[in-house]
Amino acid sequence: MVWFKLPLLILVAVLQGCVAPGPQAPVASVSTESSAAVSQPTAYKLGSGDKLRVIVYGEDELSGEFVIDDQGNLNMPLIGKVSAQDKSLSEVEESVVANLRNGYLRDPKVSLEVLNYRPFFIQGEIKEPGEYPYKTGLTLQDAVAIAGGYSYRANDKAVYIRKVGTDREVSVALTGTRVHIQPGDSIRIPERFF
């Protein structure tokens, strides 16, 4: 009867938490902040990798398509670098106008539009993890669909989102609210336990 009691004692110890758990995979830093912050759409801020069309009316040689470089600058003819990192499209447009007015054009008329946004990233328990092009108005549900849907092991009750420019993930409960994704965001779909 001793052989029967030993497995029973081990089972009781595990259930009571007396046995130290085995090694676990490293877990990314997860913020306990409210997930409301990531579920609301925010005003778009430009960043490295965004491709813009700049039109300077009446000045074809100054117009064109430009990509914001790694330092967050838009490199334009005649005026050189214009800071665009973490600025709105209208703020960059105002900077371009101010730079052109400063000794180059009397009354510049400028129009800017985003041609291609930075991609978003999705990983974890998803059928096709990877980098995908961003489309205006993208939600978490859309991102999952673009990546082929959840894998059979996916936890479809919560996800982790690391917003562009931050180093912490935020846990977001999927309770029927629409979660908005921004260009450059990284989404991680966790594995369910049962």
JSON list of C-alpha atoms in Angstrom, two decimals:
[
{"chain": "A", "resi": 1, "resn": "MET", "atom": "CA", "xyz": [0.00, 0.00, 0.00]},
{"chain": "A", "resi": 2, "resn": "VAL", "atom": "CA", "xyz": [2.99, 2.35, 0.31]},
{"chain": "A", "resi": 3, "resn": "TRP", "atom": "CA", "xyz": [3.33, 2.54, -3.49]},
{"chain": "A", "resi": 4, "resn": "PHE", "atom": "CA", "xyz": [-0.27, 3.83, -3.70]},
{"chain": "A", "resi": 5, "resn": "LYS", "atom": "CA", "xyz": [0.20, 6.57, -1.04]},
{"chain": "A", "resi": 6, "resn": "LEU", "atom": "CA", "xyz": [3.29, 8.10, -2.64]},
{"chain": "A", "resi": 7, "resn": "PRO", "atom": "CA", "xyz": [1.59, 9.23, -5.92]},
{"chain": "A", "resi": 8, "resn": "LEU", "atom": "CA", "xyz": [-1.34, 10.47, -3.86]},
{"chain": "A", "resi": 9, "resn": "LEU", "atom": "CA", "xyz": [1.00, 12.57, -1.67]},
{"chain": "A", "resi": 10, "resn": "ILE", "atom": "CA", "xyz": [2.68, 14.06, -4.76]},
{"chain": "A", "resi": 11, "resn": "LEU", "atom": "CA", "xyz": [-0.73, 14.93, -6.24]},
{"chain": "A", "resi": 12, "resn": "VAL", "atom": "CA", "xyz": [-1.80, 16.64, -3.00]},
{"chain": "A", "resi": 13, "resn": "ALA", "atom": "CA", "xyz": [1.49, 18.58, -2.83]},
{"chain": "A", "resi": 14, "resn": "VAL", "atom": "CA", "xyz": [1.08, 19.81, -6.42]},
{"chain": "A", "resi": 15, "resn": "LEU", "atom": "CA", "xyz": [-2.51, 20.88, -5.79]},
{"chain": "A", "resi": 16, "resn": "GLN", "atom": "CA", "xyz": [-1.46, 22.76, -2.66]},
{"chain": "A", "resi": 17, "resn": "GLY", "atom": "CA", "xyz": [1.42, 24.48, -4.46]},
{"chain": "A", "resi": 18, "resn": "CYS", "atom": "CA", "xyz": [4.16, 22.82, -2.42]},
{"chain": "A", "resi": 19, "resn": "VAL", "atom": "CA", "xyz": [6.11, 21.65, -5.44]},
{"chain": "A", "resi": 20, "resn": "ALA", "atom": "CA", "xyz": [8.13, 24.25, -7.30]},
{"chain": "A", "resi": 21, "resn": "PRO", "atom": "CA", "xyz": [6.99, 24.72, -10.88]},
{"chain": "A", "resi": 22, "resn": "GLY", "atom": "CA", "xyz": [9.26, 23.67, -13.73]},
{"chain": "A", "resi": 23, "resn": "PRO", "atom": "CA", "xyz": [11.05, 26.13, -15.97]},
{"chain": "A", "resi": 24, "resn": "GLN", "atom": "CA", "xyz": [8.76, 28.42, -17.92]},
{"chain": "A", "resi": 25, "resn": "ALA", "atom": "CA", "xyz": [9.22, 30.35, -21.10]},
{"chain": "A", "resi": 26, "resn": "PRO", "atom": "CA", "xyz": [10.14, 34.01, -20.62]},
{"chain": "A", "resi": 27, "resn": "VAL", "atom": "CA", "xyz": [7.13, 36.29, -20.57]},
{"chain": "A", "resi": 28, "resn": "ALA", "atom": "CA", "xyz": [7.14, 39.71, -22.18]},
{"chain": "A", "resi": 29, "resn": "SER", "atom": "CA", "xyz": [6.58, 42.73, -19.97]},
{"chain": "A", "resi": 30, "resn": "VAL", "atom": "CA", "xyz": [2.82, 43.25, -19.71]},
{"chain": "A", "resi": 31, "resn": "SER", "atom": "CA", "xyz": [1.29, 46.43, -18.42]},
{"chain": "A", "resi": 32, "resn": "THR", "atom": "CA", "xyz": [-1.71, 46.36, -16.13]},
{"chain": "A", "resi": 33, "resn": "GLU", "atom": "CA", "xyz": [-2.92, 49.66, -17.53]},
{"chain": "A", "resi": 34, "resn": "SER", "atom": "CA", "xyz": [-6.48, 49.93, -18.69]},
{"chain": "A", "resi": 35, "resn": "SER", "atom": "CA", "xyz": [-7.03, 48.34, -22.05]},
{"chain": "A", "resi": 36, "resn": "ALA", "atom": "CA", "xyz": [-9.36, 51.25, -22.89]},
{"chain": "A", "resi": 37, "resn": "ALA", "atom": "CA", "xyz": [-6.29, 53.21, -23.97]},
{"chain": "A", "resi": 38, "resn": "VAL", "atom": "CA", "xyz": [-5.57, 50.77, -26.81]},
{"chain": "A", "resi": 39, "resn": "SER", "atom": "CA", "xyz": [-9.19, 50.19, -27.80]},
{"chain": "A", "resi": 40, "resn": "GLN", "atom": "CA", "xyz": [-9.84, 53.84, -28.76]},
{"chain": "A", "resi": 41, "resn": "PRO", "atom": "CA", "xyz": [-8.73, 55.28, -32.10]},
{"chain": "A", "resi": 42, "resn": "THR", "atom": "CA", "xyz": [-6.09, 57.96, -31.75]},
{"chain": "A", "resi": 43, "resn": "ALA", "atom": "CA", "xyz": [-4.91, 60.73, -34.05]},
{"chain": "A", "resi": 44, "resn": "TYR", "atom": "CA", "xyz": [-2.28, 59.30, -36.37]},
{"chain": "A", "resi": 45, "resn": "LYS", "atom": "CA", "xyz": [1.31, 60.36, -35.82]},
{"chain": "A", "resi": 46, "resn": "LEU", "atom": "CA", "xyz": [3.82, 59.92, -38.63]},
{"chain": "A", "resi": 47, "resn": "GLY", "atom": "CA", "xyz": [6.93, 57.82, -38.21]},
{"chain": "A", "resi": 48, "resn": "SER", "atom": "CA", "xyz": [9.83, 56.07, -39.94]},
{"chain": "A", "resi": 49, "resn": "GLY", "atom": "CA", "xyz": [8.71, 54.05, -42.93]},
{"chain": "A", "resi": 50, "resn": "ASP", "atom": "CA", "xyz": [5.61, 56.08, -43.82]},
{"chain": "A", "resi": 51, "resn": "LYS", "atom": "CA", "xyz": [5.53, 57.09, -47.48]},
{"chain": "A", "resi": 52, "resn": "LEU", "atom": "CA", "xyz": [4.09, 60.52, -48.26]},
{"chain": "A", "resi": 53, "resn": "ARG", "atom": "CA", "xyz": [3.06, 62.32, -51.43]},
{"chain": "A", "resi": 54, "resn": "VAL", "atom": "CA", "xyz": [4.01, 65.99, -51.25]},
{"chain": "A", "resi": 55, "resn": "ILE", "atom": "CA", "xyz": [2.51, 68.37, -53.79]},
{"chain": "A", "resi": 56, "resn": "VAL", "atom": "CA", "xyz": [3.86, 71.92, -54.00]},
{"chain": "A", "resi": 57, "resn": "TYR", "atom": "CA", "xyz": [1.40, 73.60, -56.36]},
{"chain": "A", "resi": 58, "resn": "GLY", "atom": "CA", "xyz": [3.09, 75.23, -59.35]},
{"chain": "A", "resi": 59, "resn": "GLU", "atom": "CA", "xyz": [6.45, 73.65, -58.45]},
{"chain": "A", "resi": 60, "resn": "ASP", "atom": "CA", "xyz": [6.62, 70.17, -60.00]},
{"chain": "A", "resi": 61, "resn": "GLU", "atom": "CA", "xyz": [10.34, 69.77, -59.24]},
{"chain": "A", "resi": 62, "resn": "LEU", "atom": "CA", "xyz": [9.61, 70.14, -55.50]},
{"chain": "A", "resi": 63, "resn": "SER", "atom": "CA", "xyz": [6.69, 67.69, -55.55]},
{"chain": "A", "resi": 64, "resn": "GLY", "atom": "CA", "xyz": [7.02, 63.93, -55.28]},
{"chain": "A", "resi": 65, "resn": "GLU", "atom": "CA", "xyz": [6.81, 60.83, -53.13]},
{"chain": "A", "resi": 66, "resn": "PHE", "atom": "CA", "xyz": [9.05, 60.66, -50.07]},
{"chain": "A", "resi": 67, "resn": "VAL", "atom": "CA", "xyz": [9.64, 58.06, -47.35]},
{"chain": "A", "resi": 68, "resn": "ILE", "atom": "CA", "xyz": [10.26, 59.20, -43.78]},
{"chain": "A", "resi": 69, "resn": "ASP", "atom": "CA", "xyz": [13.78, 58.00, -42.92]},
{"chain": "A", "resi": 70, "resn": "ASP", "atom": "CA", "xyz": [15.05, 56.15, -39.84]},
{"chain": "A", "resi": 71, "resn": "GLN", "atom": "CA", "xyz": [15.66, 59.44, -38.00]},
{"chain": "A", "resi": 72, "resn": "GLY", "atom": "CA", "xyz": [12.05, 60.53, -38.64]},
{"chain": "A", "resi": 73, "resn": "ASN", "atom": "CA", "xyz": [12.88, 63.11, -41.30]},
{"chain": "A", "resi": 74, "resn": "LEU", "atom": "CA", "xyz": [11.32, 63.86, -44.65]},
{"chain": "A", "resi": 75, "resn": "ASN", "atom": "CA", "xyz": [14.15, 64.73, -47.09]},
{"chain": "A", "resi": 76, "resn": "MET", "atom": "CA", "xyz": [12.88, 67.19, -49.68]},
{"chain": "A", "resi": 77, "resn": "PRO", "atom": "CA", "xyz": [14.60, 69.03, -52.52]},
{"chain": "A", "resi": 78, "resn": "LEU", "atom": "CA", "xyz": [15.66, 72.60, -51.85]},
{"chain": "A", "resi": 79, "resn": "ILE", "atom": "CA", "xyz": [14.72, 72.68, -48.14]},
{"chain": "A", "resi": 80, "resn": "GLY", "atom": "CA", "xyz": [16.38, 69.43, -47.03]},
{"chain": "A", "resi": 81, "resn": "LYS", "atom": "CA", "xyz": [15.28, 67.63, -43.87]},
{"chain": "A", "resi": 82, "resn": "VAL", "atom": "CA", "xyz": [11.89, 68.30, -42.33]},
{"chain": "A", "resi": 83, "resn": "SER", "atom": "CA", "xyz": [11.17, 66.63, -38.99]},
{"chain": "A", "resi": 84, "resn": "ALA", "atom": "CA", "xyz": [8.11, 64.34, -39.24]},
{"chain": "A", "resi": 85, "resn": "GLN", "atom": "CA", "xyz": [8.52, 61.85, -36.36]},
{"chain": "A", "resi": 86, "resn": "ASP", "atom": "CA", "xyz": [5.47, 61.79, -34.06]},
{"chain": "A", "resi": 87, "resn": "LYS", "atom": "CA", "xyz": [3.83, 64.70, -35.89]},
{"chain": "A", "resi": 88, "resn": "SER", "atom": "CA", "xyz": [0.46, 64.86, -37.58]},
{"chain": "A", "resi": 89, "resn": "LEU", "atom": "CA", "xyz": [0.19, 65.28, -41.34]},
{"chain": "A", "resi": 90, "resn": "SER", "atom": "CA", "xyz": [-0.97, 68.90, -40.91]},
{"chain": "A", "resi": 91, "resn": "GLU", "atom": "CA", "xyz": [1.99, 69.71, -38.63]},
{"chain": "A", "resi": 92, "resn": "VAL", "atom": "CA", "xyz": [4.45, 68.44, -41.25]},
{"chain": "A", "resi": 93, "resn": "GLU", "atom": "CA", "xyz": [2.57, 70.33, -43.96]},
{"chain": "A", "resi": 94, "resn": "GLU", "atom": "CA", "xyz": [2.93, 73.55, -41.93]},
{"chain": "A", "resi": 95, "resn": "SER", "atom": "CA", "xyz": [6.68, 72.88, -41.50]},
{"chain": "A", "resi": 96, "resn": "VAL", "atom": "CA", "xyz": [7.14, 72.37, -45.25]},
{"chain": "A", "resi": 97, "resn": "VAL", "atom": "CA", "xyz": [5.26, 75.61, -45.97]},
{"chain": "A", "resi": 98, "resn": "ALA", "atom": "CA", "xyz": [7.34, 77.53, -43.39]},
{"chain": "A", "resi": 99, "resn": "ASN", "atom": "CA", "xyz": [10.62, 76.16, -44.81]},
{"chain": "A", "resi": 100, "resn": "LEU", "atom": "CA", "xyz": [9.62, 77.00, -48.39]},
{"chain": "A", "resi": 101, "resn": "ARG", "atom": "CA", "xyz": [8.51, 80.49, -47.37]},
{"chain": "A", "resi": 102, "resn": "ASN", "atom": "CA", "xyz": [11.89, 81.06, -45.70]},
{"chain": "A", "resi": 103, "resn": "GLY", "atom": "CA", "xyz": [13.71, 82.44, -48.76]},
{"chain": "A", "resi": 104, "resn": "TYR", "atom": "CA", "xyz": [12.46, 80.09, -51.50]},
{"chain": "A", "resi": 105, "resn": "LEU", "atom": "CA", "xyz": [8.80, 80.76, -52.41]},
{"chain": "A", "resi": 106, "resn": "ARG", "atom": "CA", "xyz": [6.64, 83.79, -51.67]},
{"chain": "A", "resi": 107, "resn": "ASP", "atom": "CA", "xyz": [3.32, 82.02, -50.94]},
{"chain": "A", "resi": 108, "resn": "PRO", "atom": "CA", "xyz": [3.74, 78.22, -51.16]},
{"chain": "A", "resi": 109, "resn": "LYS", "atom": "CA", "xyz": [0.66, 76.04, -51.41]},
{"chain": "A", "resi": 110, "resn": "VAL", "atom": "CA", "xyz": [1.41, 72.52, -50.16]},
{"chain": "A", "resi": 111, "resn": "SER", "atom": "CA", "xyz": [-0.62, 69.36, -49.85]},
{"chain": "A", "resi": 112, "resn": "LEU", "atom": "CA", "xyz": [0.50, 66.14, -48.14]},
{"chain": "A", "resi": 113, "resn": "GLU", "atom": "CA", "xyz": [-1.09, 62.69, -48.07]},
{"chain": "A", "resi": 114, "resn": "VAL", "atom": "CA", "xyz": [0.00, 59.32, -46.73]},
{"chain": "A", "resi": 115, "resn": "LEU", "atom": "CA", "xyz": [0.49, 56.80, -49.55]},
{"chain": "A", "resi": 116, "resn": "ASN", "atom": "CA", "xyz": [1.71, 53.84, -47.48]},
{"chain": "A", "resi": 117, "resn": "TYR", "atom": "CA", "xyz": [1.61, 53.46, -43.71]},
{"chain": "A", "resi": 118, "resn": "ARG", "atom": "CA", "xyz": [4.14, 51.51, -41.63]},
{"chain": "A", "resi": 119, "resn": "PRO", "atom": "CA", "xyz": [3.16, 47.83, -41.39]},
{"chain": "A", "resi": 120, "resn": "PHE", "atom": "CA", "xyz": [1.66, 46.21, -38.29]},
{"chain": "A", "resi": 121, "resn": "PHE", "atom": "CA", "xyz": [2.95, 42.94, -36.83]},
{"chain": "A", "resi": 122, "resn": "ILE", "atom": "CA", "xyz": [1.02, 39.94, -35.54]},
{"chain": "A", "resi": 123, "resn": "GLN", "atom": "CA", "xyz": [2.52, 36.85, -33.88]},
{"chain": "A", "resi": 124, "resn": "GLY", "atom": "CA", "xyz": [1.70, 33.98, -31.58]},
{"chain": "A", "resi": 125, "resn": "GLU", "atom": "CA", "xyz": [-1.24, 31.64, -32.02]},
{"chain": "A", "resi": 126, "resn": "ILE", "atom": "CA", "xyz": [-2.25, 32.85, -35.45]},
{"chain": "A", "resi": 127, "resn": "LYS", "atom": "CA", "xyz": [-2.26, 30.85, -38.69]},
{"chain": "A", "resi": 128, "resn": "GLU", "atom": "CA", "xyz": [0.03, 33.20, -40.64]},
{"chain": "A", "resi": 129, "resn": "PRO", "atom": "CA", "xyz": [2.11, 35.36, -38.26]},
{"chain": "A", "resi": 130, "resn": "GLY", "atom": "CA", "xyz": [4.15, 38.15, -39.77]},
{"chain": "A", "resi": 131, "resn": "GLU", "atom": "CA", "xyz": [4.26, 41.72, -41.02]},
{"chain": "A", "resi": 132, "resn": "TYR", "atom": "CA", "xyz": [1.26, 43.10, -42.90]},
{"chain": "A", "resi": 133, "resn": "PRO", "atom": "CA", "xyz": [0.48, 46.40, -44.63]},
{"chain": "A", "resi": 134, "resn": "TYR", "atom": "CA", "xyz": [-1.70, 48.73, -42.59]},
{"chain": "A", "resi": 135, "resn": "LYS", "atom": "CA", "xyz": [-5.04, 49.95, -43.91]},
{"chain": "A", "resi": 136, "resn": "THR", "atom": "CA", "xyz": [-6.91, 52.94, -42.48]},
{"chain": "A", "resi": 137, "resn": "GLY", "atom": "CA", "xyz": [-9.42, 51.97, -39.79]},
{"chain": "A", "resi": 138, "resn": "LEU", "atom": "CA", "xyz": [-7.81, 48.60, -39.05]},
{"chain": "A", "resi": 139, "resn": "THR", "atom": "CA", "xyz": [-9.19, 46.79, -36.00]},
{"chain": "A", "resi": 140, "resn": "LEU", "atom": "CA", "xyz": [-7.86, 43.78, -34.12]},
{"chain": "A", "resi": 141, "resn": "GLN", "atom": "CA", "xyz": [-10.55, 41.57, -35.64]},
{"chain": "A", "resi": 142, "resn": "ASP", "atom": "CA", "xyz": [-9.48, 42.70, -39.13]},
{"chain": "A", "resi": 143, "resn": "ALA", "atom": "CA", "xyz": [-5.80, 42.04, -38.30]},
{"chain": "A", "resi": 144, "resn": "VAL", "atom": "CA", "xyz": [-6.60, 38.49, -37.16]},
{"chain": "A", "resi": 145, "resn": "ALA", "atom": "CA", "xyz": [-8.56, 37.88, -40.37]},
{"chain": "A", "resi": 146, "resn": "ILE", "atom": "CA", "xyz": [-5.70, 39.24, -42.52]},
{"chain": "A", "resi": 147, "resn": "ALA", "atom": "CA", "xyz": [-3.31, 36.82, -40.77]},
{"chain": "A", "resi": 148, "resn": "GLY", "atom": "CA", "xyz": [-5.51, 33.82, -41.55]},
{"chain": "A", "resi": 149, "resn": "GLY", "atom": "CA", "xyz": [-7.44, 33.60, -38.27]},
{"chain": "A", "resi": 150, "resn": "TYR", "atom": "CA", "xyz": [-6.65, 32.08, -34.90]},
{"chain": "A", "resi": 151, "resn": "SER", "atom": "CA", "xyz": [-4.79, 28.77, -34.60]},
{"chain": "A", "resi": 152, "resn": "TYR", "atom": "CA", "xyz": [-6.58, 25.94, -32.78]},
{"chain": "A", "resi": 153, "resn": "ARG", "atom": "CA", "xyz": [-4.55, 26.68, -29.62]},
{"chain": "A", "resi": 154, "resn": "ALA", "atom": "CA", "xyz": [-5.29, 30.43, -29.54]},
{"chain": "A", "resi": 155, "resn": "ASN", "atom": "CA", "xyz": [-6.78, 32.20, -26.57]},
{"chain": "A", "resi": 156, "resn": "ASP", "atom": "CA", "xyz": [-9.51, 34.24, -28.25]},
{"chain": "A", "resi": 157, "resn": "LYS", "atom": "CA", "xyz": [-10.52, 35.95, -24.99]},
{"chain": "A", "resi": 158, "resn": "ALA", "atom": "CA", "xyz": [-7.49, 38.27, -24.63]},
{"chain": "A", "resi": 159, "resn": "VAL", "atom": "CA", "xyz": [-4.54, 39.55, -26.64]},
{"chain": "A", "resi": 160, "resn": "TYR", "atom": "CA", "xyz": [-1.41, 41.59, -25.96]},
{"chain": "A", "resi": 161, "resn": "ILE", "atom": "CA", "xyz": [-0.70, 44.76, -27.89]},
{"chain": "A", "resi": 162, "resn": "ARG", "atom": "CA", "xyz": [2.52, 46.76, -27.87]},
{"chain": "A", "resi": 163, "resn": "LYS", "atom": "CA", "xyz": [1.78, 50.19, -29.29]},
{"chain": "A", "resi": 164, "resn": "VAL", "atom": "CA", "xyz": [4.38, 51.75, -31.54]},
{"chain": "A", "resi": 165, "resn": "GLY", "atom": "CA", "xyz": [6.93, 53.74, -29.56]},
{"chain": "A", "resi": 166, "resn": "THR", "atom": "CA", "xyz": [6.46, 51.79, -26.32]},
{"chain": "A", "resi": 167, "resn": "ASP", "atom": "CA", "xyz": [8.32, 48.80, -24.87]},
{"chain": "A", "resi": 168, "resn": "ARG", "atom": "CA", "xyz": [5.44, 47.32, -22.86]},
{"chain": "A", "resi": 169, "resn": "GLU", "atom": "CA", "xyz": [2.58, 45.10, -23.90]},
{"chain": "A", "resi": 170, "resn": "VAL", "atom": "CA", "xyz": [-0.94, 45.88, -22.74]},
{"chain": "A", "resi": 171, "resn": "SER", "atom": "CA", "xyz": [-3.33, 43.01, -22.09]},
{"chain": "A", "resi": 172, "resn": "VAL", "atom": "CA", "xyz": [-6.64, 43.60, -23.86]},
{"chain": "A", "resi": 173, "resn": "ALA", "atom": "CA", "xyz": [-9.72, 41.56, -23.00]},
{"chain": "A", "resi": 174, "resn": "LEU", "atom": "CA", "xyz": [-11.82, 40.79, -26.06]},
{"chain": "A", "resi": 175, "resn": "THR", "atom": "CA", "xyz": [-15.29, 41.61, -24.81]},
{"chain": "A", "resi": 176, "resn": "GLY", "atom": "CA", "xyz": [-16.97, 42.62, -28.04]},
{"chain": "A", "resi": 177, "resn": "THR", "atom": "CA", "xyz": [-15.48, 46.14, -28.19]},
{"chain": "A", "resi": 178, "resn": "ARG", "atom": "CA", "xyz": [-13.60, 47.09, -31.31]},
{"chain": "A", "resi": 179, "resn": "VAL", "atom": "CA", "xyz": [-9.87, 47.41, -30.68]},
{"chain": "A", "resi": 180, "resn": "HIS", "atom": "CA", "xyz": [-8.17, 49.83, -33.08]},
{"chain": "A", "resi": 181, "resn": "ILE", "atom": "CA", "xyz": [-4.69, 49.05, -34.42]},
{"chain": "A", "resi": 182, "resn": "GLN", "atom": "CA", "xyz": [-2.22, 51.73, -35.52]},
{"chain": "A", "resi": 183, "resn": "PRO", "atom": "CA", "xyz": [0.65, 51.37, -38.00]},
{"chain": "A", "resi": 184, "resn": "GLY", "atom": "CA", "xyz": [3.70, 49.86, -36.32]},
{"chain": "A", "resi": 185, "resn": "ASP", "atom": "CA", "xyz": [1.69, 48.16, -33.54]},
{"chain": "A", "resi": 186, "resn": "SER", "atom": "CA", "xyz": [2.68, 44.64, -32.55]},
{"chain": "A", "resi": 187, "resn": "ILE", "atom": "CA", "xyz": [-0.05, 42.13, -31.65]},
{"chain": "A", "resi": 188, "resn": "ARG", "atom": "CA", "xyz": [0.60, 38.87, -29.78]},
{"chain": "A", "resi": 189, "resn": "ILE", "atom": "CA", "xyz": [-2.08, 36.18, -29.62]},
{"chain": "A", "resi": 190, "resn": "PRO", "atom": "CA", "xyz": [-1.45, 34.00, -26.54]},
{"chain": "A", "resi": 191, "resn": "GLU", "atom": "CA", "xyz": [-2.01, 30.27, -26.20]},
{"chain": "A", "resi": 192, "resn": "ARG", "atom": "CA", "xyz": [-5.02, 29.10, -24.19]},
{"chain": "A", "resi": 193, "resn": "PHE", "atom": "CA", "xyz": [-4.37, 26.90, -21.18]},
{"chain": "A", "resi": 194, "resn": "PHE", "atom": "CA", "xyz": [-7.29, 24.49, -21.58]}
]
